[in-house]
PDB file of C-alpha atoms and ligand atoms in Angstrom:
ATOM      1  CA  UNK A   1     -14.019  -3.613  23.264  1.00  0.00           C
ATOM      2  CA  UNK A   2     -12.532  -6.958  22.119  1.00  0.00           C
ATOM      3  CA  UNK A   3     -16.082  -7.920  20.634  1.00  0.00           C
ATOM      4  CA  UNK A   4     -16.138  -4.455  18.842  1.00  0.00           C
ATOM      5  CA  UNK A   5     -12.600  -4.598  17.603  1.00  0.00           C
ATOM      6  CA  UNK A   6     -13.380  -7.599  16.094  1.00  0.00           C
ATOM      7  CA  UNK A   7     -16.411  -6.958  14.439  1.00  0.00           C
ATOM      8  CA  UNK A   8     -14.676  -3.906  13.391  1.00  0.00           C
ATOM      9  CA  UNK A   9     -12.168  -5.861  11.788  1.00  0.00           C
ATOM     10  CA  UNK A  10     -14.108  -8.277  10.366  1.00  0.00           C
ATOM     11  CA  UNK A  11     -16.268  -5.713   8.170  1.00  0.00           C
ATOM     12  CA  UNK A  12     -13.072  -4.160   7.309  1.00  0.00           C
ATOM     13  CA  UNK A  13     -11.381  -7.266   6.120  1.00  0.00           C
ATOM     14  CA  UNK A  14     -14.090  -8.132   3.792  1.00  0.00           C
ATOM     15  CA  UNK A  15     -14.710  -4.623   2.575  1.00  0.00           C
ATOM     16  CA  UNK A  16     -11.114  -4.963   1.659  1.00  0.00           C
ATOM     17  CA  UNK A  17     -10.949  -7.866   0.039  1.00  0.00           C
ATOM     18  CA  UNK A  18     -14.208  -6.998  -1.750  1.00  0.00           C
ATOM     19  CA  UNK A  19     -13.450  -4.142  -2.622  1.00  0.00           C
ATOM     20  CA  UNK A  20     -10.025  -4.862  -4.048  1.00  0.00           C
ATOM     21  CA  UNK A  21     -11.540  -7.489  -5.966  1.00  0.00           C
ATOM     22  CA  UNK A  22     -13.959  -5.598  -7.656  1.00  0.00           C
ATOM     23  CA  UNK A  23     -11.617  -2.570  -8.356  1.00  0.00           C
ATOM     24  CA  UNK A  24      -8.909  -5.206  -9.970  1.00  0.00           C
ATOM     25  CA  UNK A  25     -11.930  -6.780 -11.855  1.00  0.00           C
ATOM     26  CA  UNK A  26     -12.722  -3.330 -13.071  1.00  0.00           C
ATOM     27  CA  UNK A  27      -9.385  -2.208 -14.433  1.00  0.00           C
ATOM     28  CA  UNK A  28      -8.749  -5.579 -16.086  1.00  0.00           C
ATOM     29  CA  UNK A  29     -12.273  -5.082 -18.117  1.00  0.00           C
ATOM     30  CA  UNK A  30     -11.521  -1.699 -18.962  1.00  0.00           C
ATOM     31  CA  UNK A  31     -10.829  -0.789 -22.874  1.00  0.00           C
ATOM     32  CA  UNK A  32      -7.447  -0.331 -23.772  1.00  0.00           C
ATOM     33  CA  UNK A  33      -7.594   0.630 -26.996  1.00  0.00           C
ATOM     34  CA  UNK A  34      -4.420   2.435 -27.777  1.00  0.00           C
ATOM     35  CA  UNK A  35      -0.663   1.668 -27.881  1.00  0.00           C
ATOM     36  CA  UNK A  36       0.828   4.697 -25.806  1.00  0.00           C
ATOM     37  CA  UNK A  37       3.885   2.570 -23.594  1.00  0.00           C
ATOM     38  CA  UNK A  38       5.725   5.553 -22.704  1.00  0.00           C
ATOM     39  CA  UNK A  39       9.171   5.733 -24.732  1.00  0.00           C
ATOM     40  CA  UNK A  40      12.072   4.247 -24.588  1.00  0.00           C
ATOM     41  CA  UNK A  41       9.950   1.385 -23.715  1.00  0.00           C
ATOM     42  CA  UNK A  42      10.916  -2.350 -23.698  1.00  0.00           C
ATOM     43  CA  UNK A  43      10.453  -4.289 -27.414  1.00  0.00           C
ATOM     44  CA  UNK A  44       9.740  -8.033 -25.440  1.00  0.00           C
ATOM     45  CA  UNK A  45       7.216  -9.435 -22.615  1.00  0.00           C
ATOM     46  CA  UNK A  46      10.182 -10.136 -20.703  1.00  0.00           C
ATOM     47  CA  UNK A  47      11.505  -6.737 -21.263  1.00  0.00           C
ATOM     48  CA  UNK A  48       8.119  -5.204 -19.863  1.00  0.00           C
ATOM     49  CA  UNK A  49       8.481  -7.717 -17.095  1.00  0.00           C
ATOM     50  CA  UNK A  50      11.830  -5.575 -16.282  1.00  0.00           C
ATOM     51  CA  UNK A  51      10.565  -2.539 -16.434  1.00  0.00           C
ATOM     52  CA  UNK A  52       7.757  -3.367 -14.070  1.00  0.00           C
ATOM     53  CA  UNK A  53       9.546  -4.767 -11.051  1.00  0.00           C
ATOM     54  CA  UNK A  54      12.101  -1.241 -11.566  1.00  0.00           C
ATOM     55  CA  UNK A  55       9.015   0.474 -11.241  1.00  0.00           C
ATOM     56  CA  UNK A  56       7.697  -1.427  -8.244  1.00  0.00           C
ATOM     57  CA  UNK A  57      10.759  -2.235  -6.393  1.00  0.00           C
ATOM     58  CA  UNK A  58      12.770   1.279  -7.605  1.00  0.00           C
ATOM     59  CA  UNK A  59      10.058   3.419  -8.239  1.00  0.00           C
ATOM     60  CA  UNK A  60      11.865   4.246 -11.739  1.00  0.00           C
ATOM     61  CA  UNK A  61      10.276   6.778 -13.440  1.00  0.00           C
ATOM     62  CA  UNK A  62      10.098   8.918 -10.477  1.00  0.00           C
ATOM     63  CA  UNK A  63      13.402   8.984  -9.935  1.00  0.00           C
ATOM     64  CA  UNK A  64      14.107  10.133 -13.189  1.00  0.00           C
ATOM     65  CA  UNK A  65      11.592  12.956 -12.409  1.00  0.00           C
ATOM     66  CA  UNK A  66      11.889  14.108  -9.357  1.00  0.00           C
ATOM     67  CA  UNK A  67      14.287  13.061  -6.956  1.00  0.00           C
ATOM     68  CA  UNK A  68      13.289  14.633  -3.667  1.00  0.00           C
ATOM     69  CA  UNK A  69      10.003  13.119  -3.982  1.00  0.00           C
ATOM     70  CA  UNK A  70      11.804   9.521  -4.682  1.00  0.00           C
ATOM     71  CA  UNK A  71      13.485  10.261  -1.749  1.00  0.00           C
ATOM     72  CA  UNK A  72      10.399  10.619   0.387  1.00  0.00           C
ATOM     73  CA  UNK A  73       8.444   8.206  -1.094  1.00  0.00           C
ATOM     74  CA  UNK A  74      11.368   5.943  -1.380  1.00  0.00           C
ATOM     75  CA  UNK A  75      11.728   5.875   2.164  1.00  0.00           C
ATOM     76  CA  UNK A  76       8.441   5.594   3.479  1.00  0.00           C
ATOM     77  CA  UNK A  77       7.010   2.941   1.198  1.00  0.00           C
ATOM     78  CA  UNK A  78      10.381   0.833   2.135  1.00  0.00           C
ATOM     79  CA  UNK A  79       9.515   1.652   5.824  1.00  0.00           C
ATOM     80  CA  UNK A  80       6.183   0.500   5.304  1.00  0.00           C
ATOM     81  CA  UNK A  81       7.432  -2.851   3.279  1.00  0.00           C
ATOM     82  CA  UNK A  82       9.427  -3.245   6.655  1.00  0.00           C
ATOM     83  CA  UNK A  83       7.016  -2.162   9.270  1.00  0.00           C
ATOM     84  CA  UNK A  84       4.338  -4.398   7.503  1.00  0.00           C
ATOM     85  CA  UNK A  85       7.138  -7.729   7.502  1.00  0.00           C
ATOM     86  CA  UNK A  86       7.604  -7.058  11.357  1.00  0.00           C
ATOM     87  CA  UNK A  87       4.112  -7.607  12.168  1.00  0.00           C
ATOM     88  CA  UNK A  88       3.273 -10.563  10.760  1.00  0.00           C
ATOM     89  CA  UNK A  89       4.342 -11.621  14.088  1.00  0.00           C
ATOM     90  CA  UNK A  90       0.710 -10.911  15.556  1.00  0.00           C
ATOM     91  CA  UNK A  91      -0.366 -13.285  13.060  1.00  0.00           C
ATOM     92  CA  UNK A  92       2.001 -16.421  12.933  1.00  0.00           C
ATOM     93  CA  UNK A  93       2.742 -19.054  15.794  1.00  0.00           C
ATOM     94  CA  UNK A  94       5.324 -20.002  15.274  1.00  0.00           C
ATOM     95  CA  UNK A  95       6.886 -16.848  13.858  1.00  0.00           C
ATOM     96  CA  UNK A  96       8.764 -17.477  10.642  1.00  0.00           C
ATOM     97  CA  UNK A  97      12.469 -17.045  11.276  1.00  0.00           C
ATOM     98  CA  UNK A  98      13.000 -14.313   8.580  1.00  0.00           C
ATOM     99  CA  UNK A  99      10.228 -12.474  10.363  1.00  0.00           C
ATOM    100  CA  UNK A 100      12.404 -12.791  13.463  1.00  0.00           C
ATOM    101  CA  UNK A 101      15.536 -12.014  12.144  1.00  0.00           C
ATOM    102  CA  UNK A 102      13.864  -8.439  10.832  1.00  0.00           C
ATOM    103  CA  UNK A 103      12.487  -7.008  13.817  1.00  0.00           C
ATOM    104  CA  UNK A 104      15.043  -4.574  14.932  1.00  0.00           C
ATOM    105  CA  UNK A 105      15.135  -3.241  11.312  1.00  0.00           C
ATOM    106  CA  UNK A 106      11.365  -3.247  11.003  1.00  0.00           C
ATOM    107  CA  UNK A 107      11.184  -0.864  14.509  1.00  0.00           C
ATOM    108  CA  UNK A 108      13.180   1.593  13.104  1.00  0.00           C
ATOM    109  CA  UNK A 109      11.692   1.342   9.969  1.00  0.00           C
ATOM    110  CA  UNK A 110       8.460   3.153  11.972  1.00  0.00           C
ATOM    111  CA  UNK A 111      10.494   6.051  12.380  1.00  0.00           C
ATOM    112  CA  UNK A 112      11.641   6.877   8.983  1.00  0.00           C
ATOM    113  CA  UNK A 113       8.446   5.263   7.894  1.00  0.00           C
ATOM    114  CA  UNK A 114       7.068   8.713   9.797  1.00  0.00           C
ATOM    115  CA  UNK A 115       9.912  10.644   8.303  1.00  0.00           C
ATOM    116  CA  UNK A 116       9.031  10.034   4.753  1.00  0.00           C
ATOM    117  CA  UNK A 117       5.475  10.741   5.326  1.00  0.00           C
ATOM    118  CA  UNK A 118       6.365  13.444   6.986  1.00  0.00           C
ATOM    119  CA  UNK A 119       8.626  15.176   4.023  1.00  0.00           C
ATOM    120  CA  UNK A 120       5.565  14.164   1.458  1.00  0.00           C
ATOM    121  CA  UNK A 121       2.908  16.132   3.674  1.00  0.00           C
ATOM    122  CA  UNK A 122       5.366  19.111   3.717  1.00  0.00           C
ATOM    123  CA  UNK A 123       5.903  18.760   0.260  1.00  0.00           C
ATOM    124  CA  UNK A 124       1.779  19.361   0.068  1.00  0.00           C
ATOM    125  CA  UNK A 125       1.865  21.831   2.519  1.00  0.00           C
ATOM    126  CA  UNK A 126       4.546  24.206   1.375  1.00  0.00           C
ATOM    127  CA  UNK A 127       5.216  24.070  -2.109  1.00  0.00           C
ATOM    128  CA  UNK A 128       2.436  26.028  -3.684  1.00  0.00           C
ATOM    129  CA  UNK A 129       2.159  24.549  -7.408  1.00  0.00           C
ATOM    130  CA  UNK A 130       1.841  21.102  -5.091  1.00  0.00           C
ATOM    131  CA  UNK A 131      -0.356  22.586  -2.430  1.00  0.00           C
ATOM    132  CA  UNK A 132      -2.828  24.277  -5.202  1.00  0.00           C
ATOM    133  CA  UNK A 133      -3.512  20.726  -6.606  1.00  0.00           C
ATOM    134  CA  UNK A 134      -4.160  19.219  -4.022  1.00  0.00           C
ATOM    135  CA  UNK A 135      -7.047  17.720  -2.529  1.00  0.00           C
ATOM    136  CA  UNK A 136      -8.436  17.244   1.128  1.00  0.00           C
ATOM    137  CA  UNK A 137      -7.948  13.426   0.670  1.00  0.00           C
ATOM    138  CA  UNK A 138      -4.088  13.541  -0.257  1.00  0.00           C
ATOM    139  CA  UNK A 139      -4.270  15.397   3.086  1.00  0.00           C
ATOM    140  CA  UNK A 140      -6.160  13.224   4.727  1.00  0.00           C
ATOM    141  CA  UNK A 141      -4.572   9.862   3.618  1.00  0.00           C
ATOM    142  CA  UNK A 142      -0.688  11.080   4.778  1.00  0.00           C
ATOM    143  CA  UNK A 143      -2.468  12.235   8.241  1.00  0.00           C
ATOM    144  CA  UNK A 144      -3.629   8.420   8.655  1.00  0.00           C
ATOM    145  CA  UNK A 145      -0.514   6.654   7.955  1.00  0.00           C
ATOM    146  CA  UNK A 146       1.355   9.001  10.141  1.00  0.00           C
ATOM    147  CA  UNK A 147      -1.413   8.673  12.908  1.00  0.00           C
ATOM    148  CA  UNK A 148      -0.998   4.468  12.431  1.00  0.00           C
ATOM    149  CA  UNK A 149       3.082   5.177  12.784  1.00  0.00           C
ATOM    150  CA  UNK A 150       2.799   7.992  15.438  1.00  0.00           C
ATOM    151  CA  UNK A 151       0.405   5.330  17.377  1.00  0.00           C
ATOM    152  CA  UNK A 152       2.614   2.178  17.002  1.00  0.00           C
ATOM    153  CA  UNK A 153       5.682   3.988  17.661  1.00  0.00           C
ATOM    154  CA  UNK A 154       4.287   5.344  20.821  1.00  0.00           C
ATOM    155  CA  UNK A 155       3.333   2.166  22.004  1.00  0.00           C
ATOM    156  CA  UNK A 156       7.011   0.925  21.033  1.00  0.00           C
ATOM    157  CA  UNK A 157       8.671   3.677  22.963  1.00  0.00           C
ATOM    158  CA  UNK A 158       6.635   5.247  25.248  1.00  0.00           C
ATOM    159  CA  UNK A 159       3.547   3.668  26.570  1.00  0.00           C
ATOM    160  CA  UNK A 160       3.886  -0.345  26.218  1.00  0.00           C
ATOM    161  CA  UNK A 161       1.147  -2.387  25.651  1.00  0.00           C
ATOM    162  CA  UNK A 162       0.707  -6.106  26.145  1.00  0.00           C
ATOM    163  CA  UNK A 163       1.949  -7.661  22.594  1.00  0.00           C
ATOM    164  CA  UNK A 164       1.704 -11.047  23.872  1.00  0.00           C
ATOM    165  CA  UNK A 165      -2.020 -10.313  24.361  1.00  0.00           C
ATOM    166  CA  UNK A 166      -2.408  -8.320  21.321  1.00  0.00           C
ATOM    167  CA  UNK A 167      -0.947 -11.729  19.391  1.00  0.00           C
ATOM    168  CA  UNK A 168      -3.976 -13.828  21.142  1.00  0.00           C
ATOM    169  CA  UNK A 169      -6.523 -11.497  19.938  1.00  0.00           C
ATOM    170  CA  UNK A 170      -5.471 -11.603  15.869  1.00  0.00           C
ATOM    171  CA  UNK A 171      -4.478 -15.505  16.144  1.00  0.00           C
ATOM    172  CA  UNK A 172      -7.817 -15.802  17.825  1.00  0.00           C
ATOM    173  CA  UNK A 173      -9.670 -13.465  15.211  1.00  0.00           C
ATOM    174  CA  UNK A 174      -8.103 -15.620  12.819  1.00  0.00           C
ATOM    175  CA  UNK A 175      -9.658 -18.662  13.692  1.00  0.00           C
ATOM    176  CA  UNK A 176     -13.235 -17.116  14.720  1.00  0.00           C
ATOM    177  CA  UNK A 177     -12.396 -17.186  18.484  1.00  0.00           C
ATOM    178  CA  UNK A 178     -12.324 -13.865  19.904  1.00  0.00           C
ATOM    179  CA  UNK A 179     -10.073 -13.157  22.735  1.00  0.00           C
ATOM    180  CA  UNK A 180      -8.751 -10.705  25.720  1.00  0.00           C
ATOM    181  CA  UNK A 181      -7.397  -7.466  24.035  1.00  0.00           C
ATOM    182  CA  UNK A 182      -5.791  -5.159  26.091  1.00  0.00           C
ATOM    183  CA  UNK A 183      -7.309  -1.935  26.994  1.00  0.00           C
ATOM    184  CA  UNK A 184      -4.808   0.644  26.029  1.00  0.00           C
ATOM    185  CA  UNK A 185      -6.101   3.697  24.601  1.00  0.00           C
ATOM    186  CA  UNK A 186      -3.270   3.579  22.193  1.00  0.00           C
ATOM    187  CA  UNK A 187      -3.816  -0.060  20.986  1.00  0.00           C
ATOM    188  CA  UNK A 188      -7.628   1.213  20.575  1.00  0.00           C
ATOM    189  CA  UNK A 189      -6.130   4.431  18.323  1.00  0.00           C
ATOM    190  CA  UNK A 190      -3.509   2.270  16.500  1.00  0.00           C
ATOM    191  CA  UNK A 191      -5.969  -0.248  15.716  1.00  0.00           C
ATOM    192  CA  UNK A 192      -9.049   1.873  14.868  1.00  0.00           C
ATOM    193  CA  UNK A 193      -7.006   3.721  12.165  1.00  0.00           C
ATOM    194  CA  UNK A 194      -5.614   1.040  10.463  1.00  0.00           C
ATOM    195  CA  UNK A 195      -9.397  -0.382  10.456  1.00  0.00           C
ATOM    196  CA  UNK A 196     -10.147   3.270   8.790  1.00  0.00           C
ATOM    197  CA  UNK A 197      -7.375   2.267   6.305  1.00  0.00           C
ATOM    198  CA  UNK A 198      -8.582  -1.291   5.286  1.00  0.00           C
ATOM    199  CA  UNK A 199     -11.794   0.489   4.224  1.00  0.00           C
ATOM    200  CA  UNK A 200     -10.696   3.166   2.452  1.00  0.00           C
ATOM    201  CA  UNK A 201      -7.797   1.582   0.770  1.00  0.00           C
ATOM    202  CA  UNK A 202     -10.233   0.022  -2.098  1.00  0.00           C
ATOM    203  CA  UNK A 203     -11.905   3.768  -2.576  1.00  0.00           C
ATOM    204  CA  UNK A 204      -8.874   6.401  -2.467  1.00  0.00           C
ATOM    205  CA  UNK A 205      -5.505   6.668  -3.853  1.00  0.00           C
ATOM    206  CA  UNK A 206      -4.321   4.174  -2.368  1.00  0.00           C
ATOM    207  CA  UNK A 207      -5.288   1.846  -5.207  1.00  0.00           C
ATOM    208  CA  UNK A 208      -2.184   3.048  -7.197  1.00  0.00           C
ATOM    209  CA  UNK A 209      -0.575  -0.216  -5.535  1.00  0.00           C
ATOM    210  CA  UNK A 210      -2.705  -2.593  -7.444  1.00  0.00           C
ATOM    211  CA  UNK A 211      -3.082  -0.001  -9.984  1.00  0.00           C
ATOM    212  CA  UNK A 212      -0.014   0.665 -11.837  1.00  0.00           C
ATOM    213  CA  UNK A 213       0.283  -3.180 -13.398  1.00  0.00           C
ATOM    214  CA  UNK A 214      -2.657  -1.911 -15.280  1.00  0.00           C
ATOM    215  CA  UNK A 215      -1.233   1.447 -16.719  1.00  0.00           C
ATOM    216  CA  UNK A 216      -0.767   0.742 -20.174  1.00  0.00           C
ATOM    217  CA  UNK A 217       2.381   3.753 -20.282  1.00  0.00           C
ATOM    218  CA  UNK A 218       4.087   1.414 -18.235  1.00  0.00           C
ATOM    219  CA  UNK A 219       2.498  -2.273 -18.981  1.00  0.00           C
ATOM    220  CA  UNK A 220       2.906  -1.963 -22.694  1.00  0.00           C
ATOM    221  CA  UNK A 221       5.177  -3.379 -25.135  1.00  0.00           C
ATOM    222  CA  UNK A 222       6.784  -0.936 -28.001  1.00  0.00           C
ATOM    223  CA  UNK A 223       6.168  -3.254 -30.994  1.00  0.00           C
ATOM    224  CA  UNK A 224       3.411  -1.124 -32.919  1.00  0.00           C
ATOM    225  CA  UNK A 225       5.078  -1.650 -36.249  1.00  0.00           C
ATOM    226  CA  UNK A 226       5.508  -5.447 -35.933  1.00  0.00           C
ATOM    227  CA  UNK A 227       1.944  -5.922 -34.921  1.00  0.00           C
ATOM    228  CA  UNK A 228      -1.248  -4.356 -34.837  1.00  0.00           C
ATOM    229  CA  UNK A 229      -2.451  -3.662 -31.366  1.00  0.00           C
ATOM    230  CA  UNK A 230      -5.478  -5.016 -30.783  1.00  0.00           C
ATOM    231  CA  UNK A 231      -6.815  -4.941 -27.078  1.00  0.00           C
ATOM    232  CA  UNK A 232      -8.538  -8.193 -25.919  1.00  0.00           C
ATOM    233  CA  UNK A 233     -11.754  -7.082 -26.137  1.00  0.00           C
ATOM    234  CA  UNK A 234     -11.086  -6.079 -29.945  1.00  0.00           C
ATOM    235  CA  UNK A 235      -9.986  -9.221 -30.792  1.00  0.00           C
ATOM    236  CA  UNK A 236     -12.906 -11.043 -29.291  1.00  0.00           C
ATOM    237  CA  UNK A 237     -15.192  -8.924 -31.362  1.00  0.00           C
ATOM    238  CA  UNK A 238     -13.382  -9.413 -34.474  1.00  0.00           C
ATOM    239  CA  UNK A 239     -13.348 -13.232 -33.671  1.00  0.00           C
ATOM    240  CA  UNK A 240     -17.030 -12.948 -33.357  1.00  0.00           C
ATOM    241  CA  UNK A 241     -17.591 -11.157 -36.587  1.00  0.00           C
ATOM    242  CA  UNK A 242     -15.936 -13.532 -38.734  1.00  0.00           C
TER     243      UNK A 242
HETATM  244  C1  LIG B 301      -4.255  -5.436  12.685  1.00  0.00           C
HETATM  245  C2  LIG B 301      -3.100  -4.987  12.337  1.00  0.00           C
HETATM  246  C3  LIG B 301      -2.098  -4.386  13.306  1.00  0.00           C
HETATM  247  C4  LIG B 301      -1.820  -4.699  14.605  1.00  0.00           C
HETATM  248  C5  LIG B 301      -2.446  -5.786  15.449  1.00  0.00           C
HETATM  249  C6  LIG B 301      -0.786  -3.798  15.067  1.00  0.00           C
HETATM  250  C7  LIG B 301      -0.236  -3.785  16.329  1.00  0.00           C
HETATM  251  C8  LIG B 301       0.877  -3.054  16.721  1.00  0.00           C
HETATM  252  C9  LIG B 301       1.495  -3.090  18.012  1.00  0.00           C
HETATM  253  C10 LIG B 301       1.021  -3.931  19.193  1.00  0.00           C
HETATM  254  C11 LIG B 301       2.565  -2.267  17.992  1.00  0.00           C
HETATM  255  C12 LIG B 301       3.567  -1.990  19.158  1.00  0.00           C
HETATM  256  C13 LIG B 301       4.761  -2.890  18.976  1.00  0.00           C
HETATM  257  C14 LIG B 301       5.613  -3.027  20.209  1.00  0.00           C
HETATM  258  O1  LIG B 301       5.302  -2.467  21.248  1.00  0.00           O
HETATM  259  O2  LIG B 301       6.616  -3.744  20.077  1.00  0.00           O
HETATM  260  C15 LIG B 301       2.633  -1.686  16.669  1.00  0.00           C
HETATM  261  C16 LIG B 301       3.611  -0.823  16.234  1.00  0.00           C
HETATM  262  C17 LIG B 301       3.612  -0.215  15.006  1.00  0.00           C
HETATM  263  N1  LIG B 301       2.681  -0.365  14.013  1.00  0.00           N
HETATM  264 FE1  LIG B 301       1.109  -1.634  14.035  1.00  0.00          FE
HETATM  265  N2  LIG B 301      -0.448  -2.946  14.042  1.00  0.00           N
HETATM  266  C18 LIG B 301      -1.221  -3.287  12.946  1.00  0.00           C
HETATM  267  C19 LIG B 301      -1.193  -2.711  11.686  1.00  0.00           C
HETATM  268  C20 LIG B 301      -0.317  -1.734  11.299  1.00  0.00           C
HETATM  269  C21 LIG B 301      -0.261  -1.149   9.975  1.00  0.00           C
HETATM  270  C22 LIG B 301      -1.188  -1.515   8.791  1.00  0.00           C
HETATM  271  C23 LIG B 301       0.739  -0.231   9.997  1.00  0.00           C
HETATM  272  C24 LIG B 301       1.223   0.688   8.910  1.00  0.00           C
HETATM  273  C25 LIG B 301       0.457   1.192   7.953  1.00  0.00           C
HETATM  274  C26 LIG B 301       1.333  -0.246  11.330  1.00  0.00           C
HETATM  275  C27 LIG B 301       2.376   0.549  11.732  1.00  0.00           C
HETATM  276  C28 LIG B 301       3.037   0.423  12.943  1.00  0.00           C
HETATM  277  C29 LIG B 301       4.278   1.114  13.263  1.00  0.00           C
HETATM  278  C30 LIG B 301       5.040   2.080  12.345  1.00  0.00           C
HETATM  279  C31 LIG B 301       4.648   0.710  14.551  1.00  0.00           C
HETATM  280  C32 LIG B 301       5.910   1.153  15.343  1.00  0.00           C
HETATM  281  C33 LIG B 301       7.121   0.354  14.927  1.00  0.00           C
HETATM  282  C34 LIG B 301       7.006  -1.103  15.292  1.00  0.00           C
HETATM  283  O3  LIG B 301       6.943  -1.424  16.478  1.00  0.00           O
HETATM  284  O4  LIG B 301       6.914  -1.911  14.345  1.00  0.00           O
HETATM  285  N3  LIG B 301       0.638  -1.145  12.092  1.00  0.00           N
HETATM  286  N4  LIG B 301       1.594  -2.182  15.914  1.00  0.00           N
END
C-alpha cells in the first residue's frame, strides 16, 4: 500500500503541476481583444490590484449578487483556506509556529468546511433553475470535497489513525524515501480522493482558482477613452508591421 500510495501520489503531483502549468500558459496566450472590465470598474493598475484581492479574499461580486450563495461558498472556501494551513503539518519538521498556533481552528474548520459544501450541493439539488443547469461534474466535484472532509473528519473524531506515521510517509515522499503508512481504511479513502482531486483539479472547474486573474471583466482597467486598448498580442503585430 505505501509503495502504491506513493506512486499514486507521485503521478498525481506531476499531473498537477503539469497540468496547471499548461492551463495558466493557455489563458495567458489567449486573445483578449476587447475592453469589457465590468462597470464601475477601477481607472488605475493599483485600483485593479484592489479590486482583485476583494474578489479573492471577499468574493465581491458575489456578494453583491447573491448572498446565500456567498454565504456557502464563503464558508467553505475559508474552511478549506484553514483545513489546507492545518496540514502543512504532515509536511514540515519542524512545524512552523503559525501552523501550530492554527490547529484547533483548522479542525473545526473541517466541519463547516462540510457545512458549506453541504448548503452548495443542496443549493444544486433543490432549487430547480440551479438544478436544471447543472451538470454531473458540479455534482460530482462537491461529492469529492465532502468525501475528503467526511474522511478526515472521521479519522479526527471517530476512528484515529496514526498521524505521527502518516507525517513519516509525506516527509519521506518528499525526499524520495518511501516509508510505513498506516493501514487504515480511512487514511486509504481520505488519501485516494484527494489523489482523485490533484488530477482533476487541472481539467474541471476547479480551475476558476487560477482562473479568475485572467477574466478580463474583472482584470481590466476602465480607461478606454484615455487609451486605445490594444491586447499584447496586437501590439506585437503592429510592432512587427511597422
Ligand atoms: C496528501 C495530503 C493529505 C494528507 C496526508 C491528509 C491527512 C489527513 C489526516 C491524517 C487527517 C486526520 C487528522 C487527525 O486525526 O488529527 C486529516 C483530516 C482532514 N483532512 Fe486531510 N489530508 C490531506 C489532504 C487533504 C485535503 C486536500 C483536504 C481538503 C480538500 C483535506 C481535508 C481534511 C479535513 C477536512 C480533515 C478533518 C479536519 C482536520 O483534522 O483537519 N485533507 N487529513
Amino acid at each position: 500500500m505505501a509503495i502504491l500510495f506513493a506512486v499514486l501520489f507521485y503521478f498525481a503531483g506531476i499531473l498537477l503541476l503539469g497540468g496547471l502549468a499548461w492551463r495558466i500558459a493557455d489563458y495567458w496566450r489567449t486573445p483578449v481583444p476587447l475592453k469589457i472590465p465590468t462597470t464601475p470598474a477601477p481607472t488605475t493598475s493599483g485600483g485593479v490590484v484592489l479590486r482583485m484581492m476583494r474578489e479573492v479574499l471577499l468574493f465581491e461580486s458575489l456578494f453583491k449578487s447573491n448572498l446565500w450563495i456567498w454565504i456557502f461558498g464563503a464558508m467553505f472556501h475559508f474552511s478549506l483556506a484553514l483545513v489546507l494551513l492545518r496540514h502543512l503539518r504532515y509536511f514540515t519538521e519542524p512545524v512552523w509556529s503559525w501552523v501550530a498556533l492554527i490547529q484547533p481552528f483548522g479542525m473545526y474548520a473541517g466541519i463547516t468546511m462540510l457545512l458549506g459544501l453541504g448548503g452548495l450541493w443542496g443549493r444544486r439539488l433543490f432549487v430547480e433553475r440551479i438544478r436544471y443547469i447543472s451538470t454531473p461534474s458540479d455534482h460530482l466535484m462537491l461529492l469529492l470535497l465532502m468525501g475528503i472532509a467526511a474522511s478526515g473528519l472521521m479519522m479526527k473524531f471517530l476512528v484515529h489513525t496514526d498521524v505521527i506515521a502518516v507525517k513519516g510517509y509525506f516527509l519521506g515522499l518528499m525526499h524520495l524515501d518511501i516509508q510505513m503508512l498506516p493501514g487504515d481504511v480511512l487514511l486509504f479513502v481520505h488519501l485516494s480522493l484527494v489523489a482523485s482531486l490533484l488530477i482533476v483539479f487541472p481539467f474541471s472547474k476547479l480551475l476558476h482558482a487560477p482562473g479568475v486573474f485572467f477574466s478580463p471583466t474583472r482584470n481590466q482597467k476602465d480607461n478606454p477613452r484615455e487609451s486605445r486598448h490594444l491586447s499584447a498580442w496586437a501590439a506585437k503585430m503592429e510592432s512587427e508591421k511597422s
